[in-house]
PDB file of C-alpha atoms in Angstrom:
ATOM      1  CA  MET A   1      -6.721 -43.629  11.001  1.00 49.00           C
ATOM      2  CA  LYS A   2      -7.373 -46.947  13.027  1.00 50.00           C
ATOM      3  CA  ASN A   3     -10.945 -47.236  11.327  1.00 53.00           C
ATOM      4  CA  PHE A   4      -9.634 -46.475   7.742  1.00 48.00           C
ATOM      5  CA  SER A   5      -7.259 -49.461   8.373  1.00 55.00           C
ATOM      6  CA  LEU A   6     -10.123 -51.815   8.985  1.00 50.00           C
ATOM      7  CA  LEU A   7     -12.211 -50.614   6.542  1.00 50.00           C
ATOM      8  CA  SER A   8      -9.279 -51.196   4.064  1.00 64.00           C
ATOM      9  CA  THR A   9      -9.015 -54.844   5.294  1.00 70.00           C
ATOM     10  CA  ARG A  10     -12.565 -55.720   4.810  1.00 72.00           C
ATOM     11  CA  ALA A  11     -12.811 -54.112   1.525  1.00 71.00           C
ATOM     12  CA  GLY A  12      -9.753 -56.056   0.672  1.00 68.00           C
ATOM     13  CA  ALA A  13     -11.225 -59.490   2.039  1.00 73.00           C
ATOM     14  CA  LEU A  14     -14.574 -59.110   0.259  1.00 77.00           C
ATOM     15  CA  PHE A  15     -12.272 -58.372  -2.944  1.00 75.00           C
ATOM     16  CA  LEU A  16     -10.437 -61.524  -2.519  1.00 79.00           C
ATOM     17  CA  THR A  17     -13.964 -63.593  -1.582  1.00 83.00           C
ATOM     18  CA  PRO A  18     -14.677 -64.262  -5.495  1.00 83.00           C
ATOM     19  CA  ALA A  19     -11.105 -65.323  -5.926  1.00 82.00           C
ATOM     20  CA  ALA A  20     -11.416 -67.265  -2.800  1.00 82.00           C
ATOM     21  CA  ALA A  21     -14.696 -69.295  -3.539  1.00 86.00           C
ATOM     22  CA  LEU A  22     -13.412 -70.330  -7.035  1.00 86.00           C
ATOM     23  CA  VAL A  23     -10.508 -71.916  -5.548  1.00 82.00           C
ATOM     24  CA  GLY A  24     -12.489 -73.449  -3.260  1.00 85.00           C
ATOM     25  CA  LEU A  25     -14.540 -74.694  -5.464  1.00 85.00           C
ATOM     26  CA  PHE A  26     -12.227 -75.930  -8.399  1.00 83.00           C
ATOM     27  CA  VAL A  27      -9.269 -76.750  -6.305  1.00 81.00           C
ATOM     28  CA  ILE A  28      -9.557 -77.534  -2.934  1.00 87.00           C
ATOM     29  CA  ILE A  29     -12.444 -79.566  -2.597  1.00 89.00           C
ATOM     30  CA  PRO A  30     -11.846 -81.657  -5.755  1.00 86.00           C
ATOM     31  CA  PHE A  31      -8.044 -82.317  -3.652  1.00 86.00           C
ATOM     32  CA  PHE A  32      -9.751 -83.794  -0.864  1.00 90.00           C
ATOM     33  CA  TRP A  33     -12.481 -85.428  -2.867  1.00 90.00           C
ATOM     34  CA  VAL A  34      -9.857 -87.608  -5.085  1.00 89.00           C
ATOM     35  CA  ILE A  35      -8.168 -88.515  -1.615  1.00 91.00           C
ATOM     36  CA  ILE A  36     -11.640 -89.607  -0.318  1.00 92.00           C
ATOM     37  CA  VAL A  37     -12.354 -91.557  -3.716  1.00 91.00           C
ATOM     38  CA  SER A  38      -8.884 -93.245  -3.944  1.00 92.00           C
ATOM     39  CA  PHE A  39      -9.806 -95.120  -0.794  1.00 94.00           C
ATOM     40  CA  THR A  40     -13.223 -96.451  -2.085  1.00 91.00           C
ATOM     41  CA  ASN A  41     -14.444 -98.774  -5.003  1.00 90.00           C
ATOM     42  CA  ARG A  42     -16.229 -96.037  -6.535  1.00 89.00           C
ATOM     43  CA  THR A  43     -17.057 -96.671 -10.466  1.00 87.00           C
ATOM     44  CA  LEU A  44     -18.658 -94.721 -13.109  1.00 81.00           C
ATOM     45  CA  LEU A  45     -21.922 -97.202 -13.508  1.00 81.00           C
ATOM     46  CA  GLY A  46     -23.342 -99.771 -11.441  1.00 81.00           C
ATOM     47  CA  THR A  47     -24.348 -99.596  -7.871  1.00 83.00           C
ATOM     48  CA  THR A  48     -20.652 -98.639  -6.576  1.00 83.00           C
ATOM     49  CA  ALA A  49     -21.570 -95.603  -8.759  1.00 82.00           C
ATOM     50  CA  LEU A  50     -23.875 -94.370  -6.224  1.00 82.00           C
ATOM     51  CA  HIS A  51     -22.886 -96.232  -2.954  1.00 84.00           C
ATOM     52  CA  PRO A  52     -19.204 -97.004  -3.323  1.00 88.00           C
ATOM     53  CA  ASP A  53     -17.431 -99.311  -0.525  1.00 89.00           C
ATOM     54  CA  PHE A  54     -14.446 -97.854   1.243  1.00 91.00           C
ATOM     55  CA  VAL A  55     -11.323-100.042   0.623  1.00 90.00           C
ATOM     56  CA  GLY A  56      -8.538 -98.717   2.214  1.00 89.00           C
ATOM     57  CA  LEU A  57      -5.644 -98.987   0.638  1.00 91.00           C
ATOM     58  CA  GLN A  58      -6.740-101.781  -1.612  1.00 93.00           C
ATOM     59  CA  ASN A  59      -6.538 -99.529  -4.886  1.00 92.00           C
ATOM     60  CA  TYR A  60      -2.687 -98.325  -4.469  1.00 93.00           C
ATOM     61  CA  VAL A  61      -1.861-101.407  -3.351  1.00 92.00           C
ATOM     62  CA  SER A  62      -2.881-102.871  -6.656  1.00 91.00           C
ATOM     63  CA  LEU A  63      -1.045-100.253  -8.539  1.00 91.00           C
ATOM     64  CA  PHE A  64       2.277-101.762  -7.123  1.00 91.00           C
ATOM     65  CA  ASN A  65       1.497-105.201  -6.931  1.00 89.00           C
ATOM     66  CA  PRO A  66       5.024-106.584  -7.846  1.00 88.00           C
ATOM     67  CA  ASP A  67       3.478-109.587 -10.016  1.00 86.00           C
ATOM     68  CA  THR A  68       2.017-106.869 -12.543  1.00 85.00           C
ATOM     69  CA  PHE A  69       4.327-103.542 -11.860  1.00 86.00           C
ATOM     70  CA  PHE A  70       6.184-103.677 -15.302  1.00 87.00           C
ATOM     71  CA  THR A  71       3.724-105.619 -17.397  1.00 89.00           C
ATOM     72  CA  ARG A  72       2.690-103.296 -20.140  1.00 89.00           C
ATOM     73  CA  GLY A  73      -0.875-101.226 -19.678  1.00 88.00           C
ATOM     74  CA  GLN A  74       0.016-101.430 -15.945  1.00 91.00           C
ATOM     75  CA  PHE A  75       0.832 -98.736 -13.445  1.00 93.00           C
ATOM     76  CA  GLY A  76       4.314 -99.513 -13.287  1.00 92.00           C
ATOM     77  CA  PHE A  77       4.831 -99.336 -17.058  1.00 94.00           C
ATOM     78  CA  SER A  78       3.312 -96.357 -17.447  1.00 94.00           C
ATOM     79  CA  LEU A  79       5.306 -94.782 -14.501  1.00 93.00           C
ATOM     80  CA  ILE A  80       8.817 -95.570 -16.173  1.00 94.00           C
ATOM     81  CA  LEU A  81       7.429 -94.784 -19.443  1.00 95.00           C
ATOM     82  CA  THR A  82       6.564 -91.219 -18.055  1.00 94.00           C
ATOM     83  CA  ILE A  83      10.088 -90.821 -16.405  1.00 93.00           C
ATOM     84  CA  GLN A  84      11.822 -91.444 -19.521  1.00 95.00           C
ATOM     85  CA  PHE A  85       9.619 -89.253 -21.455  1.00 95.00           C
ATOM     86  CA  VAL A  86      10.047 -86.519 -19.059  1.00 93.00           C
ATOM     87  CA  LEU A  87      13.808 -86.971 -18.897  1.00 93.00           C
ATOM     88  CA  LEU A  88      14.180 -86.661 -22.833  1.00 94.00           C
ATOM     89  CA  SER A  89      11.023 -84.411 -23.612  1.00 93.00           C
ATOM     90  CA  ALA A  90      11.502 -81.992 -20.514  1.00 91.00           C
ATOM     91  CA  LEU A  91      15.030 -81.916 -19.259  1.00 87.00           C
ATOM     92  CA  LEU A  92      16.928 -82.509 -22.415  1.00 88.00           C
ATOM     93  CA  GLY A  93      14.503 -81.500 -24.775  1.00 90.00           C
ATOM     94  CA  GLN A  94      12.690 -78.496 -23.913  1.00 93.00           C
ATOM     95  CA  ALA A  95      15.011 -76.901 -21.454  1.00 92.00           C
ATOM     96  CA  LEU A  96      18.282 -77.526 -23.609  1.00 92.00           C
ATOM     97  CA  LEU A  97      16.530 -76.725 -26.833  1.00 92.00           C
ATOM     98  CA  GLY A  98      15.255 -73.538 -25.283  1.00 91.00           C
ATOM     99  CA  LEU A  99      18.398 -72.287 -23.919  1.00 92.00           C
ATOM    100  CA  LEU A 100      20.086 -73.105 -27.054  1.00 91.00           C
ATOM    101  CA  LEU A 101      17.454 -71.343 -28.837  1.00 90.00           C
ATOM    102  CA  ALA A 102      17.707 -67.905 -26.607  1.00 90.00           C
ATOM    103  CA  TRP A 103      21.354 -67.827 -26.628  1.00 90.00           C
ATOM    104  CA  LEU A 104      21.694 -68.065 -30.419  1.00 88.00           C
ATOM    105  CA  SER A 105      18.870 -65.187 -30.435  1.00 85.00           C
ATOM    106  CA  GLN A 106      21.044 -62.791 -28.377  1.00 82.00           C
ATOM    107  CA  SER A 107      23.577 -62.877 -31.607  1.00 80.00           C
ATOM    108  CA  VAL A 108      21.255 -63.102 -34.548  1.00 77.00           C
ATOM    109  CA  PRO A 109      19.957 -59.702 -36.432  1.00 79.00           C
ATOM    110  CA  PRO A 110      16.591 -58.209 -35.130  1.00 77.00           C
ATOM    111  CA  PRO A 111      14.955 -59.953 -38.168  1.00 80.00           C
ATOM    112  CA  VAL A 112      15.773 -63.243 -37.497  1.00 79.00           C
ATOM    113  CA  LYS A 113      15.536 -63.051 -34.123  1.00 78.00           C
ATOM    114  CA  SER A 114      12.103 -62.343 -34.701  1.00 81.00           C
ATOM    115  CA  GLY A 115      11.205 -64.837 -37.123  1.00 82.00           C
ATOM    116  CA  LEU A 116      12.874 -67.555 -35.101  1.00 80.00           C
ATOM    117  CA  GLN A 117      10.805 -66.697 -32.008  1.00 80.00           C
ATOM    118  CA  THR A 118       7.582 -66.217 -33.787  1.00 83.00           C
ATOM    119  CA  ALA A 119       7.922 -69.610 -35.345  1.00 81.00           C
ATOM    120  CA  VAL A 120       9.018 -71.419 -31.754  1.00 83.00           C
ATOM    121  CA  ILE A 121       5.875 -69.474 -30.407  1.00 83.00           C
ATOM    122  CA  ALA A 122       3.338 -70.091 -32.471  1.00 82.00           C
ATOM    123  CA  ALA A 123       3.973 -74.291 -31.810  1.00 80.00           C
ATOM    124  CA  TRP A 124       3.371 -73.068 -28.007  1.00 82.00           C
ATOM    125  CA  ILE A 125       0.253 -70.594 -28.688  1.00 83.00           C
ATOM    126  CA  LEU A 126      -1.731 -72.734 -31.255  1.00 84.00           C
ATOM    127  CA  PRO A 127      -4.582 -75.238 -29.772  1.00 85.00           C
ATOM    128  CA  GLU A 128      -3.218 -78.698 -29.070  1.00 83.00           C
ATOM    129  CA  VAL A 129      -6.075 -80.464 -31.014  1.00 84.00           C
ATOM    130  CA  VAL A 130      -5.133 -78.178 -34.113  1.00 87.00           C
ATOM    131  CA  ILE A 131      -1.352 -79.166 -33.485  1.00 86.00           C
ATOM    132  CA  GLY A 132      -2.150 -82.820 -32.547  1.00 85.00           C
ATOM    133  CA  PHE A 133      -3.450 -83.309 -35.993  1.00 86.00           C
ATOM    134  CA  ALA A 134      -1.292 -81.410 -38.069  1.00 88.00           C
ATOM    135  CA  TRP A 135       1.393 -83.610 -36.564  1.00 89.00           C
ATOM    136  CA  PHE A 136      -0.654 -86.730 -37.314  1.00 86.00           C
ATOM    137  CA  ALA A 137      -0.959 -85.507 -40.956  1.00 88.00           C
ATOM    138  CA  PHE A 138       2.342 -84.572 -40.974  1.00 90.00           C
ATOM    139  CA  LEU A 139       3.624 -88.295 -40.504  1.00 90.00           C
ATOM    140  CA  ASP A 140       0.848 -89.959 -42.561  1.00 89.00           C
ATOM    141  CA  TYR A 141       2.663 -92.922 -44.285  1.00 88.00           C
ATOM    142  CA  ASP A 142       0.748 -92.395 -47.656  1.00 86.00           C
ATOM    143  CA  ASN A 143       0.387 -88.476 -47.946  1.00 86.00           C
ATOM    144  CA  GLY A 144       2.365 -87.198 -45.212  1.00 89.00           C
ATOM    145  CA  THR A 145       4.871 -84.776 -45.654  1.00 90.00           C
ATOM    146  CA  PHE A 146       7.711 -86.174 -43.964  1.00 91.00           C
ATOM    147  CA  ASN A 147       7.552 -89.234 -46.092  1.00 91.00           C
ATOM    148  CA  THR A 148       6.914 -87.306 -48.709  1.00 92.00           C
ATOM    149  CA  ILE A 149      10.330 -85.826 -48.252  1.00 92.00           C
ATOM    150  CA  LEU A 150      12.184 -89.146 -47.355  1.00 91.00           C
ATOM    151  CA  ARG A 151      10.903 -90.550 -51.033  1.00 91.00           C
ATOM    152  CA  SER A 152      12.194 -87.738 -52.723  1.00 91.00           C
ATOM    153  CA  LEU A 153      15.561 -87.876 -51.415  1.00 91.00           C
ATOM    154  CA  GLY A 154      15.253 -91.740 -52.371  1.00 89.00           C
ATOM    155  CA  LEU A 155      15.143 -92.813 -48.603  1.00 88.00           C
ATOM    156  CA  PRO A 156      12.271 -95.515 -47.722  1.00 90.00           C
ATOM    157  CA  PRO A 157       9.571 -94.183 -46.060  1.00 89.00           C
ATOM    158  CA  GLY A 158       8.029 -95.234 -42.606  1.00 88.00           C
ATOM    159  CA  ASP A 159       4.853 -95.775 -40.358  1.00 90.00           C
ATOM    160  CA  TRP A 160       5.985 -93.624 -37.421  1.00 90.00           C
ATOM    161  CA  LEU A 161       3.232 -93.658 -35.440  1.00 90.00           C
ATOM    162  CA  LEU A 162       3.538 -97.779 -35.292  1.00 90.00           C
ATOM    163  CA  GLN A 163       7.203 -98.041 -35.657  1.00 90.00           C
ATOM    164  CA  GLN A 164       8.606 -95.549 -33.343  1.00 91.00           C
ATOM    165  CA  PRO A 165       5.499 -94.149 -31.397  1.00 93.00           C
ATOM    166  CA  PHE A 166       7.706 -93.274 -28.323  1.00 95.00           C
ATOM    167  CA  LEU A 167      10.293 -91.166 -30.264  1.00 94.00           C
ATOM    168  CA  VAL A 168       7.462 -89.384 -32.099  1.00 93.00           C
ATOM    169  CA  ILE A 169       5.584 -88.037 -28.780  1.00 93.00           C
ATOM    170  CA  VAL A 170       9.106 -87.255 -27.368  1.00 94.00           C
ATOM    171  CA  PHE A 171       9.999 -85.263 -30.435  1.00 92.00           C
ATOM    172  CA  PHE A 172       6.432 -83.602 -30.836  1.00 92.00           C
ATOM    173  CA  ASN A 173       6.369 -82.429 -26.918  1.00 92.00           C
ATOM    174  CA  THR A 174       9.953 -81.023 -27.357  1.00 92.00           C
ATOM    175  CA  TRP A 175       8.985 -78.931 -30.424  1.00 89.00           C
ATOM    176  CA  ARG A 176       6.056 -78.009 -28.857  1.00 87.00           C
ATOM    177  CA  GLY A 177       6.929 -76.632 -25.326  1.00 87.00           C
ATOM    178  CA  ALA A 178      10.284 -75.432 -26.240  1.00 89.00           C
ATOM    179  CA  ALA A 179       8.928 -71.973 -26.916  1.00 89.00           C
ATOM    180  CA  PHE A 180       8.404 -71.392 -23.030  1.00 90.00           C
ATOM    181  CA  SER A 181      12.037 -72.546 -21.761  1.00 91.00           C
ATOM    182  CA  MET A 182      13.083 -70.031 -24.858  1.00 90.00           C
ATOM    183  CA  MET A 183      11.090 -66.994 -23.676  1.00 89.00           C
ATOM    184  CA  LEU A 184      12.095 -67.439 -19.641  1.00 91.00           C
ATOM    185  CA  PHE A 185      16.013 -67.692 -20.815  1.00 92.00           C
ATOM    186  CA  ASN A 186      15.960 -65.222 -23.236  1.00 90.00           C
ATOM    187  CA  SER A 187      14.468 -62.934 -20.561  1.00 88.00           C
ATOM    188  CA  ALA A 188      16.877 -63.882 -18.307  1.00 91.00           C
ATOM    189  CA  PHE A 189      19.566 -63.138 -20.641  1.00 90.00           C
ATOM    190  CA  GLN A 190      18.427 -60.287 -21.058  1.00 88.00           C
ATOM    191  CA  SER A 191      18.512 -59.176 -17.699  1.00 88.00           C
ATOM    192  CA  ILE A 192      22.530 -59.438 -17.489  1.00 88.00           C
ATOM    193  CA  PRO A 193      24.367 -56.210 -17.856  1.00 89.00           C
ATOM    194  CA  PRO A 194      25.892 -56.166 -21.212  1.00 87.00           C
ATOM    195  CA  SER A 195      29.026 -55.093 -19.972  1.00 88.00           C
ATOM    196  CA  TYR A 196      30.060 -58.723 -18.641  1.00 87.00           C
ATOM    197  CA  PHE A 197      29.832 -59.673 -21.900  1.00 86.00           C
ATOM    198  CA  GLN A 198      31.821 -56.884 -23.472  1.00 86.00           C
ATOM    199  CA  ALA A 199      34.652 -57.615 -21.321  1.00 88.00           C
ATOM    200  CA  ALA A 200      34.338 -61.344 -22.234  1.00 86.00           C
ATOM    201  CA  ASP A 201      34.921 -60.174 -25.662  1.00 85.00           C
ATOM    202  CA  VAL A 202      37.829 -57.992 -25.036  1.00 87.00           C
ATOM    203  CA  ALA A 203      39.517 -61.201 -23.209  1.00 86.00           C
ATOM    204  CA  GLY A 204      38.718 -63.005 -26.214  1.00 85.00           C
ATOM    205  CA  ALA A 205      36.472 -65.776 -24.939  1.00 85.00           C
ATOM    206  CA  THR A 206      34.238 -67.711 -27.167  1.00 87.00           C
ATOM    207  CA  SER A 207      30.375 -67.837 -27.191  1.00 87.00           C
ATOM    208  CA  TRP A 208      30.424 -71.031 -25.316  1.00 87.00           C
ATOM    209  CA  GLN A 209      32.797 -69.754 -22.754  1.00 88.00           C
ATOM    210  CA  LYS A 210      30.532 -66.715 -22.019  1.00 89.00           C
ATOM    211  CA  LEU A 211      27.456 -69.000 -21.663  1.00 88.00           C
ATOM    212  CA  ARG A 212      29.309 -71.084 -19.448  1.00 87.00           C
ATOM    213  CA  ASP A 213      30.876 -68.623 -17.473  1.00 87.00           C
ATOM    214  CA  ILE A 214      29.196 -65.604 -17.425  1.00 88.00           C
ATOM    215  CA  ALA A 215      25.230 -66.378 -18.029  1.00 90.00           C
ATOM    216  CA  MET A 216      24.886 -69.756 -16.858  1.00 89.00           C
ATOM    217  CA  PRO A 217      25.925 -68.833 -13.049  1.00 88.00           C
ATOM    218  CA  LEU A 218      23.830 -65.827 -13.206  1.00 89.00           C
ATOM    219  CA  ILE A 219      20.713 -67.120 -14.253  1.00 89.00           C
ATOM    220  CA  ARG A 220      20.907 -70.350 -12.263  1.00 86.00           C
ATOM    221  CA  GLY A 221      17.208 -69.038 -10.602  1.00 84.00           C
ATOM    222  CA  HIS A 222      15.620 -68.996 -13.952  1.00 88.00           C
ATOM    223  CA  VAL A 223      16.913 -72.433 -14.863  1.00 89.00           C
ATOM    224  CA  VAL A 224      15.214 -73.824 -11.575  1.00 85.00           C
ATOM    225  CA  THR A 225      12.292 -72.331 -12.272  1.00 86.00           C
ATOM    226  CA  ASP A 226      12.352 -73.548 -15.803  1.00 89.00           C
ATOM    227  CA  LEU A 227      13.119 -77.145 -14.700  1.00 88.00           C
ATOM    228  CA  ILE A 228      10.443 -77.319 -12.207  1.00 86.00           C
ATOM    229  CA  LEU A 229       7.512 -75.939 -14.378  1.00 87.00           C
ATOM    230  CA  ILE A 230       8.448 -78.086 -17.595  1.00 91.00           C
ATOM    231  CA  THR A 231       9.205 -81.207 -15.303  1.00 88.00           C
ATOM    232  CA  MET A 232       5.394 -81.012 -13.914  1.00 86.00           C
ATOM    233  CA  TRP A 233       4.080 -80.052 -17.421  1.00 89.00           C
ATOM    234  CA  THR A 234       5.280 -82.744 -18.857  1.00 91.00           C
ATOM    235  CA  PHE A 235       4.644 -85.189 -16.379  1.00 90.00           C
ATOM    236  CA  ASN A 236       1.020 -84.397 -16.678  1.00 89.00           C
ATOM    237  CA  VAL A 237       0.901 -83.610 -20.562  1.00 91.00           C
ATOM    238  CA  PHE A 238      -2.294 -85.225 -22.426  1.00 91.00           C
ATOM    239  CA  THR A 239      -1.654 -84.130 -25.750  1.00 88.00           C
ATOM    240  CA  PRO A 240       0.301 -87.199 -26.998  1.00 90.00           C
ATOM    241  CA  PHE A 241      -3.077 -88.651 -26.648  1.00 91.00           C
ATOM    242  CA  LEU A 242      -4.295 -87.272 -30.031  1.00 88.00           C
ATOM    243  CA  LEU A 243      -1.113 -88.816 -31.974  1.00 89.00           C
ATOM    244  CA  THR A 244      -1.364 -92.576 -30.767  1.00 90.00           C
ATOM    245  CA  ASN A 245      -4.555 -93.010 -28.025  1.00 89.00           C
ATOM    246  CA  GLY A 246      -1.798 -94.150 -25.469  1.00 89.00           C
ATOM    247  CA  GLY A 247      -0.827 -97.117 -28.132  1.00 86.00           C
ATOM    248  CA  PRO A 248       0.061 -99.522 -29.725  1.00 88.00           C
ATOM    249  CA  SER A 249       0.604-101.758 -27.333  1.00 89.00           C
ATOM    250  CA  TYR A 250       0.630 -99.533 -24.386  1.00 92.00           C
ATOM    251  CA  ARG A 251       4.040 -98.356 -25.917  1.00 92.00           C
ATOM    252  CA  THR A 252       2.798 -94.602 -25.788  1.00 93.00           C
ATOM    253  CA  GLU A 253       0.833 -94.906 -22.468  1.00 94.00           C
ATOM    254  CA  ILE A 254       2.426 -92.278 -20.267  1.00 94.00           C
ATOM    255  CA  LEU A 255       0.648 -91.667 -16.816  1.00 93.00           C
ATOM    256  CA  SER A 256      -1.856 -88.816 -17.945  1.00 92.00           C
ATOM    257  CA  ILE A 257      -3.079 -91.211 -20.324  1.00 94.00           C
ATOM    258  CA  TYR A 258      -3.448 -94.514 -18.222  1.00 95.00           C
ATOM    259  CA  THR A 259      -5.419 -92.103 -15.543  1.00 93.00           C
ATOM    260  CA  TYR A 260      -7.931 -91.560 -18.087  1.00 93.00           C
ATOM    261  CA  ARG A 261      -8.208 -95.028 -19.551  1.00 93.00           C
ATOM    262  CA  VAL A 262      -8.628 -96.430 -15.986  1.00 93.00           C
ATOM    263  CA  ALA A 263     -10.936 -93.864 -14.661  1.00 89.00           C
ATOM    264  CA  PHE A 264     -13.059 -93.179 -17.802  1.00 89.00           C
ATOM    265  CA  LYS A 265     -12.462 -95.980 -20.180  1.00 90.00           C
ATOM    266  CA  ASP A 266     -12.495 -98.896 -17.115  1.00 89.00           C
ATOM    267  CA  PHE A 267     -14.692 -97.143 -15.008  1.00 90.00           C
ATOM    268  CA  GLU A 268     -12.631 -97.395 -12.306  1.00 91.00           C
ATOM    269  CA  PHE A 269     -12.754 -93.932 -10.337  1.00 89.00           C
ATOM    270  CA  GLY A 270     -11.507 -95.225  -7.179  1.00 92.00           C
ATOM    271  CA  LYS A 271      -8.227 -96.262  -8.909  1.00 92.00           C
ATOM    272  CA  GLY A 272      -8.084 -93.596 -11.219  1.00 92.00           C
ATOM    273  CA  ALA A 273      -7.929 -91.420  -7.995  1.00 92.00           C
ATOM    274  CA  ALA A 274      -5.280 -93.718  -6.306  1.00 93.00           C
ATOM    275  CA  VAL A 275      -3.145 -92.932  -9.603  1.00 93.00           C
ATOM    276  CA  GLY A 276      -3.979 -88.994  -9.488  1.00 91.00           C
ATOM    277  CA  VAL A 277      -2.694 -88.959  -5.744  1.00 93.00           C
ATOM    278  CA  VAL A 278       0.304 -90.929  -6.299  1.00 93.00           C
ATOM    279  CA  ILE A 279       1.057 -88.469  -9.511  1.00 91.00           C
ATOM    280  CA  MET A 280       0.559 -85.563  -7.153  1.00 89.00           C
ATOM    281  CA  LEU A 281       3.011 -86.661  -4.713  1.00 91.00           C
ATOM    282  CA  ILE A 282       5.686 -87.320  -7.321  1.00 89.00           C
ATOM    283  CA  ASN A 283       5.144 -83.839  -8.899  1.00 85.00           C
ATOM    284  CA  LEU A 284       5.608 -82.623  -5.131  1.00 86.00           C
ATOM    285  CA  ALA A 285       8.666 -84.860  -4.786  1.00 87.00           C
ATOM    286  CA  PHE A 286      10.352 -83.040  -8.117  1.00 81.00           C
ATOM    287  CA  ALA A 287       9.056 -79.473  -6.901  1.00 80.00           C
ATOM    288  CA  LEU A 288      10.848 -79.974  -3.679  1.00 85.00           C
ATOM    289  CA  VAL A 289      14.109 -81.657  -4.912  1.00 82.00           C
ATOM    290  CA  TYR A 290      14.409 -78.426  -7.177  1.00 77.00           C
ATOM    291  CA  LEU A 291      13.620 -75.781  -4.517  1.00 76.00           C
ATOM    292  CA  ARG A 292      16.593 -77.547  -2.213  1.00 80.00           C
ATOM    293  CA  ILE A 293      18.946 -77.291  -5.132  1.00 75.00           C
ATOM    294  CA  ALA A 294      17.600 -73.389  -5.883  1.00 69.00           C
ATOM    295  CA  ARG A 295      18.542 -72.559  -2.368  1.00 72.00           C
ATOM    296  CA  LYS A 296      21.731 -73.845  -2.215  1.00 66.00           C
ATOM    297  CA  LYS A 297      24.749 -71.740  -1.987  1.00 52.00           C
ATOM    298  CA  PRO A 298      26.829 -71.556  -5.234  1.00 49.00           C
ATOM    299  CA  GLU A 299      30.022 -72.636  -3.199  1.00 46.00           C
ATOM    300  CA  GLU A 300      27.725 -75.899  -2.130  1.00 46.00           C
ATOM    301  CA  THR A 301      26.756 -76.458  -5.690  1.00 44.00           C
ATOM    302  CA  GLU A 302      30.674 -76.696  -6.904  1.00 45.00           C
ATOM    303  CA  GLN A 303      31.433 -78.994  -4.271  1.00 44.00           C
TER     304      GLN A 303
END
């Protein structure tokens, strides 16, 4: 029996070896490599591309320089922009819209529910490049669908990617990412015993009261999970680059686009790696806060 247990352990380790090797090659090694590079002046071209010098915290100091921190095109400006983007697109956009769509789909006829979910999920599963250029065509000033509708209603058209670029990427990312929240909340609602809602119906509860007093307390764990995932995904999303390229005048240069510009356009790998490390720490902070909230007992949350 002991030999069989030892054989099973060895066989399990053997089967896990390829997966562990891939994780080490594509996750662990790049993780430590980025940290090491962030302390150097490595560039894409020039002598420092092959022989970078150790510069200590210089890259981090330049990122948090108070004289230029809030200047457009600098790290601080992109950080503030990204926080606003996450709050509007992830927390108020994707999570809230996904919750409302999931709750709405519980009370509509099956054909309507199927059509609603298909339409929402289609925006999520289509390739990012296809979605990006579809929105670019949708908002085109001369021949875009949106401006065509406005003209037909007697309203003035607009060059939205130039006039309101930040709101455009917020709506774009909300529209694209709400499907995940909708599916997660939909499965959460289906896990609630129907008798709970039936008793509420007998008591004359409204739909809002059933959502607030019955559903939300029971799916609290799902809400936290959704917030953790969409916050980190939105914080690192790169798709808005396809619409605005970070412009105009850096008005949509969120941190993911800023990192790309610094590392691959300005060729400053060391500084770009430092930005990546800061982003990783911010994501870790988000996750720790949400997990702390999730571990609180219901009575602690109410106080």
